Amino acid sequence: MTSRVWVTGFGGFMGSHLVDLLERNGHQVLGTYFPPTAKVGRTAVRGKVGECDVRDRDKVRSLVEEFRPEKIYHLAAQSYPVVSWADPWYTLETNVIGTTNIFEAVKAVGVQCRILNACSSAEYGMVREDDVPVKEGRVLRPLHPYGVSKVSQELLAVQYFENFGIESVSVRIFNTTGPGKVNDVCSEFTKRLVEIEKGIDISGTLRVGNLDARRAITDVRDVIRAFDLALDLATPGEVYNLSGSTVYRIQEIVEMLRGMVDRDFEVKQDPALMRPTDEPIIFGDSTKFKKETGWREEIPLDVTLRDMLDYWRKAL
Ligand SMILES: Nc1nc2c(ncn2[C@@H]2O[C@H](COP(=O)(O)OP(=O)(O)O[C@H]3O[C@H](CO)[C@@H](O)[C@H](O)[C@@H]3O)[C@@H](O)[C@H]2O)c(=O)[nH]1
């Protein structure tokens, strides 16, 4: 069945992949973005596209009144932990007040609507080795304002469900990558290697940071499929982990990439890429989500990495 679907944060990495999927499935899509943090480089959207700063409560309300969404995928956020230390105000206003504006608009206009609330593994903070794969019930001790904002976002959703029956599903998203991603380890490694391949970087050396950390990394296309399942099959008012089920040491990613590029390369640790604190392992238990929705990852990491290399080969 097709629906009217609003995607906030359409200009971001996940938003653009999600809109592709929704349009392929025949939904009527409204994609909104906010120019200072997201440039919409694509024009292929058949649905409507517009600007919306989710901090602007009147704008949010008028969009809900006009478009009357049946589903909202709320992805708009200030999502960089480091930025959140430098500017906690902007982070909290966008993520917490922005989310409040969305739920308030749905409540005031009275539309029948389900909301996908994009939350984060950052809510857990530092997780001990014997706590992984981390379950939803573990205490939340976020290490930065971004993580705190996502805890708040989640609690707001629960509160709107309990008091006003507004149906939402909150997903704590773990490391996610894929074509179009910037700044994470897979994106930076693939980009640097394509620069070496193309002779943009003549050093022949891949600069790396901490190779001992371990991460469960999911392909963005598997994650957005999960978003779709979440709104159709998960329980309103609930919170779910959405994590990859295979944990990779970052060193293993370097080795996987070695067989995928046309040039041999050296690996050198760059002190500038080492972090003052770095979670040794990030890995969530997604059993609850899998049981309720039947979701399974379909794209193995080597396929994701190959697609990311191809992305950079075209982009650079
Ligand atoms: N980015 C990057 N990371 C590197 C590099 N070399 C090694 N690493 C290591 O690779 C690991 C993964 O780093 P990222 O991919 O940048 O992601 P993250 O820091 O694990 O987590 C991010 O996503 C999580 C899930 O969404 C968030 O919870 C977390 O706060 C953060 O935003 C880290 O241990 C990092 O030190 C490099 O050149 N670049």
XYZ file of C-alpha atoms and ligand atoms in Angstrom:
355
model
C 0.000 0.000 0.000
C 1.384 3.402 -0.876
C 1.396 6.312 1.568
C 2.188 9.991 1.902
C 5.638 10.011 3.462
C 7.650 12.918 4.822
C 11.421 12.433 5.127
C 13.142 15.095 7.242
C 16.879 15.307 6.635
C 16.417 14.235 3.037
C 19.684 15.996 2.100
C 21.704 13.747 4.398
C 23.371 10.415 3.720
C 20.550 8.169 4.939
C 17.783 10.481 3.743
C 18.818 10.386 0.116
C 19.075 6.570 0.124
C 15.695 6.326 1.864
C 13.915 8.561 -0.629
C 15.194 6.348 -3.461
C 13.686 3.281 -1.794
C 10.378 4.970 -0.970
C 9.944 6.224 -4.506
C 10.798 2.812 -5.950
C 8.002 1.453 -3.740
C 5.578 4.005 -5.201
C 5.112 6.216 -2.134
C 4.256 9.887 -2.432
C 7.322 11.524 -0.884
C 7.994 14.924 0.605
C 11.723 15.344 1.259
C 12.873 18.299 3.318
C 16.387 19.507 3.992
C 18.132 22.385 5.676
C 20.667 24.188 3.466
C 23.445 25.085 5.922
C 24.042 21.449 6.784
C 22.821 19.667 3.682
C 23.035 20.425 0.013
C 20.661 18.533 -2.203
C 22.744 17.593 -5.194
C 20.214 15.355 -6.861
C 17.208 16.298 -8.889
C 15.815 12.839 -9.537
C 13.143 13.046 -6.868
C 9.691 12.770 -8.342
C 8.017 13.881 -5.142
C 8.192 17.271 -3.511
C 11.392 18.717 -2.128
C 11.630 21.745 0.104
C 13.583 23.450 2.813
C 12.609 22.940 6.409
C 14.613 23.842 9.465
C 12.948 21.586 12.023
C 13.652 24.235 14.683
C 11.015 26.388 12.965
C 7.826 25.197 14.624
C 5.478 27.191 12.355
C 7.090 25.775 9.232
C 6.899 22.222 10.604
C 3.251 22.668 11.493
C 2.312 24.139 8.125
C 4.020 21.253 6.326
C 2.041 18.735 8.384
C -1.177 20.652 7.706
C -0.583 20.826 3.966
C 0.997 17.442 3.251
C -0.852 15.413 5.916
C 1.802 12.683 6.101
C 0.829 9.139 7.003
C 4.445 8.346 7.803
C 7.321 10.558 8.900
C 10.924 9.393 8.776
C 12.544 11.878 11.089
C 16.221 11.856 10.133
C 17.034 15.574 10.361
C 19.651 16.106 13.045
C 22.959 17.630 13.965
C 24.650 14.235 14.003
C 28.347 14.919 14.613
C 29.550 14.242 18.171
C 32.519 16.619 17.805
C 30.299 19.446 16.560
C 28.036 18.825 19.549
C 30.863 19.646 21.977
C 31.643 22.851 20.093
C 27.997 23.871 19.708
C 25.728 22.023 22.151
C 23.033 24.679 21.716
C 22.628 24.104 17.997
C 22.720 20.329 18.530
C 20.071 20.324 21.248
C 17.860 22.849 19.469
C 17.909 20.881 16.227
C 17.592 17.415 17.720
C 15.441 17.954 20.805
C 13.352 21.035 19.942
C 13.171 19.879 16.310
C 11.735 16.529 17.394
C 9.321 18.254 19.757
C 8.106 20.417 16.866
C 7.364 17.360 14.765
C 5.418 15.542 17.467
C 3.591 18.738 18.471
C 2.579 19.370 14.860
C 1.213 15.833 14.506
C -0.655 16.257 17.784
C -2.074 19.699 16.939
C -3.134 18.863 13.380
C -4.465 15.474 14.469
C -3.154 13.467 11.511
C -2.997 9.667 11.792
C 0.706 9.226 11.358
C 3.560 6.910 12.357
C 6.968 8.397 13.054
C 10.366 6.728 12.628
C 12.555 8.357 15.246
C 16.220 8.045 14.249
C 18.242 7.532 17.436
C 21.809 6.338 17.980
C 24.155 3.842 19.564
C 25.857 6.966 20.929
C 23.169 6.892 23.655
C 25.007 4.045 25.393
C 28.335 5.852 25.758
C 31.355 3.739 26.659
C 30.421 0.049 26.628
C 32.537 -2.561 28.405
C 33.790 -5.635 26.592
C 31.516 -7.921 28.642
C 28.474 -5.753 27.843
C 28.502 -6.474 24.107
C 26.465 -7.076 22.108
C 24.741 -4.317 24.043
C 21.007 -4.735 24.671
C 18.333 -2.043 24.760
C 17.991 -2.309 28.544
C 21.538 -1.277 29.323
C 21.940 2.001 31.202
C 22.444 5.025 28.929
C 25.526 7.139 29.677
C 26.174 9.241 26.556
C 29.565 10.911 26.294
C 28.586 14.011 24.329
C 25.670 16.408 23.826
C 24.815 14.601 20.585
C 24.274 11.346 22.529
C 22.275 13.202 25.163
C 20.095 14.775 22.475
C 19.266 11.337 21.096
C 18.316 10.012 24.542
C 15.992 13.017 24.891
C 14.562 12.453 21.434
C 13.753 8.882 22.376
C 12.139 9.791 25.695
C 10.062 12.472 24.003
C 8.712 9.853 21.611
C 7.772 7.510 24.465
C 6.028 10.342 26.268
C 4.014 11.369 23.181
C 2.933 7.765 22.732
C 1.912 7.184 26.365
C 0.040 10.461 26.756
C -1.313 11.219 23.311
C -1.164 7.916 21.430
C 1.192 9.272 18.750
C 2.736 6.185 17.216
C 6.472 6.173 16.756
C 9.269 3.649 16.644
C 12.733 4.676 17.879
C 15.738 2.921 16.368
C 19.202 3.180 17.861
C 21.302 3.097 14.740
C 24.826 1.666 15.012
C 27.692 2.269 12.588
C 26.244 2.569 9.112
C 28.116 3.187 5.901
C 27.797 3.028 2.138
C 28.169 5.074 -1.032
C 27.817 8.779 -0.253
C 28.970 8.501 3.367
C 31.670 10.936 4.444
C 34.010 11.042 7.442
C 33.644 7.518 8.789
C 36.426 4.981 8.588
C 35.142 3.125 5.497
C 34.531 6.333 3.635
C 37.917 7.813 4.500
C 39.854 4.633 3.688
C 38.090 4.107 0.338
C 38.489 7.767 -0.601
C 42.209 7.791 0.261
C 42.762 4.586 -1.720
C 41.035 5.958 -4.808
C 43.215 9.064 -4.495
C 46.240 6.726 -4.543
C 44.779 4.731 -7.464
C 44.237 7.888 -9.490
C 47.621 9.400 -8.634
C 46.031 12.299 -6.735
C 48.032 11.065 -3.753
C 51.471 9.962 -4.966
C 52.691 8.723 -1.567
C 51.385 5.192 -2.141
C 50.626 5.120 1.576
C 47.264 4.711 3.284
C 47.178 6.877 6.420
C 45.251 5.221 9.222
C 44.270 5.847 12.821
C 43.460 3.186 15.399
C 43.319 -0.225 13.726
C 42.526 -2.179 16.924
C 38.992 -0.864 17.411
C 36.121 -3.162 16.488
C 32.855 -2.152 14.869
C 29.692 -3.874 13.619
C 29.090 -1.988 10.397
C 25.852 -2.135 8.418
C 25.254 -1.085 4.829
C 22.987 1.957 4.566
C 20.722 0.137 2.107
C 20.062 -2.554 4.730
C 19.409 0.157 7.316
C 16.843 2.045 5.275
C 15.061 -1.223 4.505
C 14.909 -1.647 8.269
C 13.331 1.811 8.644
C 10.565 0.768 6.304
C 9.971 -2.483 8.208
C 10.069 -0.614 11.522
C 7.069 1.526 10.668
C 5.087 -1.368 9.248
C 5.891 -4.126 11.749
C 7.570 -2.904 14.956
C 5.614 -1.951 18.078
C 4.694 1.736 18.487
C 6.277 3.406 21.511
C 9.167 0.922 21.541
C 12.938 1.339 21.181
C 15.105 -1.018 19.099
C 18.796 -1.512 18.409
C 19.696 -1.633 14.757
C 23.205 -3.013 14.547
C 25.252 -5.135 12.210
C 25.795 -8.677 13.438
C 29.403 -9.135 12.324
C 32.123 -7.314 14.201
C 35.221 -6.255 12.266
C 38.528 -5.090 13.612
C 39.473 -1.967 11.617
C 42.660 -3.786 10.595
C 40.472 -6.372 8.812
C 38.892 -3.614 6.748
C 42.348 -2.555 5.544
C 43.058 -6.155 4.535
C 39.723 -6.484 2.699
C 40.472 -3.309 0.753
C 43.914 -4.528 -0.234
C 42.411 -7.003 -2.674
C 40.023 -4.449 -4.154
C 42.230 -1.671 -5.488
C 44.483 -1.585 -8.530
C 47.549 -0.328 -6.676
C 49.661 -1.845 -3.952
C 49.924 0.403 -0.907
C 51.753 0.770 2.394
C 49.862 1.366 5.642
C 51.083 4.018 8.064
C 49.625 5.167 11.333
C 49.083 8.938 11.438
C 49.095 10.302 15.012
C 46.689 13.038 13.870
C 44.084 10.338 13.165
C 44.330 8.821 16.649
C 41.561 10.001 19.005
C 41.907 11.042 22.642
C 39.144 8.559 23.474
C 37.906 5.836 21.192
C 35.348 3.125 21.940
C 37.256 -0.207 21.679
C 34.090 -1.937 20.474
C 30.652 -0.818 19.248
C 28.264 -3.709 18.716
C 24.548 -3.942 19.414
C 22.126 -6.804 19.911
C 19.339 -6.430 17.324
C 17.439 -9.594 18.320
C 14.351 -7.645 19.399
C 14.084 -5.834 16.071
C 14.807 -8.958 14.037
C 12.162 -10.969 15.878
C 9.441 -8.393 15.360
C 10.174 -7.390 11.784
C 12.061 -10.309 10.219
C 14.848 -7.905 9.210
C 18.172 -9.429 8.174
C 21.235 -7.762 6.719
C 21.675 -8.717 3.093
C 24.739 -6.772 1.978
C 28.120 -8.077 3.208
C 30.834 -5.553 4.029
C 33.021 -6.467 1.054
C 30.186 -5.543 -1.336
C 29.673 -2.257 0.533
C 33.388 -1.441 0.296
C 33.493 -2.205 -3.426
C 30.474 0.078 -3.994
C 32.156 2.816 -1.959
C 35.341 2.529 -4.019
C 33.228 2.856 -7.185
C 31.477 5.858 -5.686
C 34.795 7.650 -5.102
C 36.133 6.592 -8.528
C 33.246 8.548 -10.059
C 33.244 11.397 -7.538
C 36.956 12.262 -7.474
N 36.998 8.079 10.687
C 38.131 7.389 10.788
N 38.233 6.417 11.696
C 39.382 5.714 11.766
C 40.481 5.971 10.920
N 41.463 5.096 11.220
C 41.020 4.333 12.200
N 39.761 4.695 12.550
C 38.971 4.092 13.626
O 37.831 3.465 13.081
C 36.835 3.339 14.099
C 35.495 3.740 13.546
O 35.465 5.148 13.368
P 34.255 5.890 12.604
O 33.929 5.120 11.372
O 34.651 7.323 12.468
O 32.975 5.754 13.542
P 32.827 5.692 15.154
O 33.690 6.745 15.718
O 32.950 4.297 15.591
O 31.321 5.953 15.473
C 30.482 6.899 14.938
O 29.261 6.266 14.657
C 28.603 5.666 15.787
C 27.382 4.962 15.340
O 26.570 5.781 14.612
C 28.324 6.708 16.848
O 27.772 6.066 17.967
C 29.616 7.391 17.246
O 29.350 8.413 18.168
C 30.292 7.961 15.987
O 29.503 8.967 15.400
C 37.315 4.213 15.262
O 37.853 3.391 16.250
C 38.396 5.080 14.627
O 39.389 5.486 15.571
C 40.371 7.012 9.963
O 41.277 7.303 9.191
N 39.177 7.690 9.955
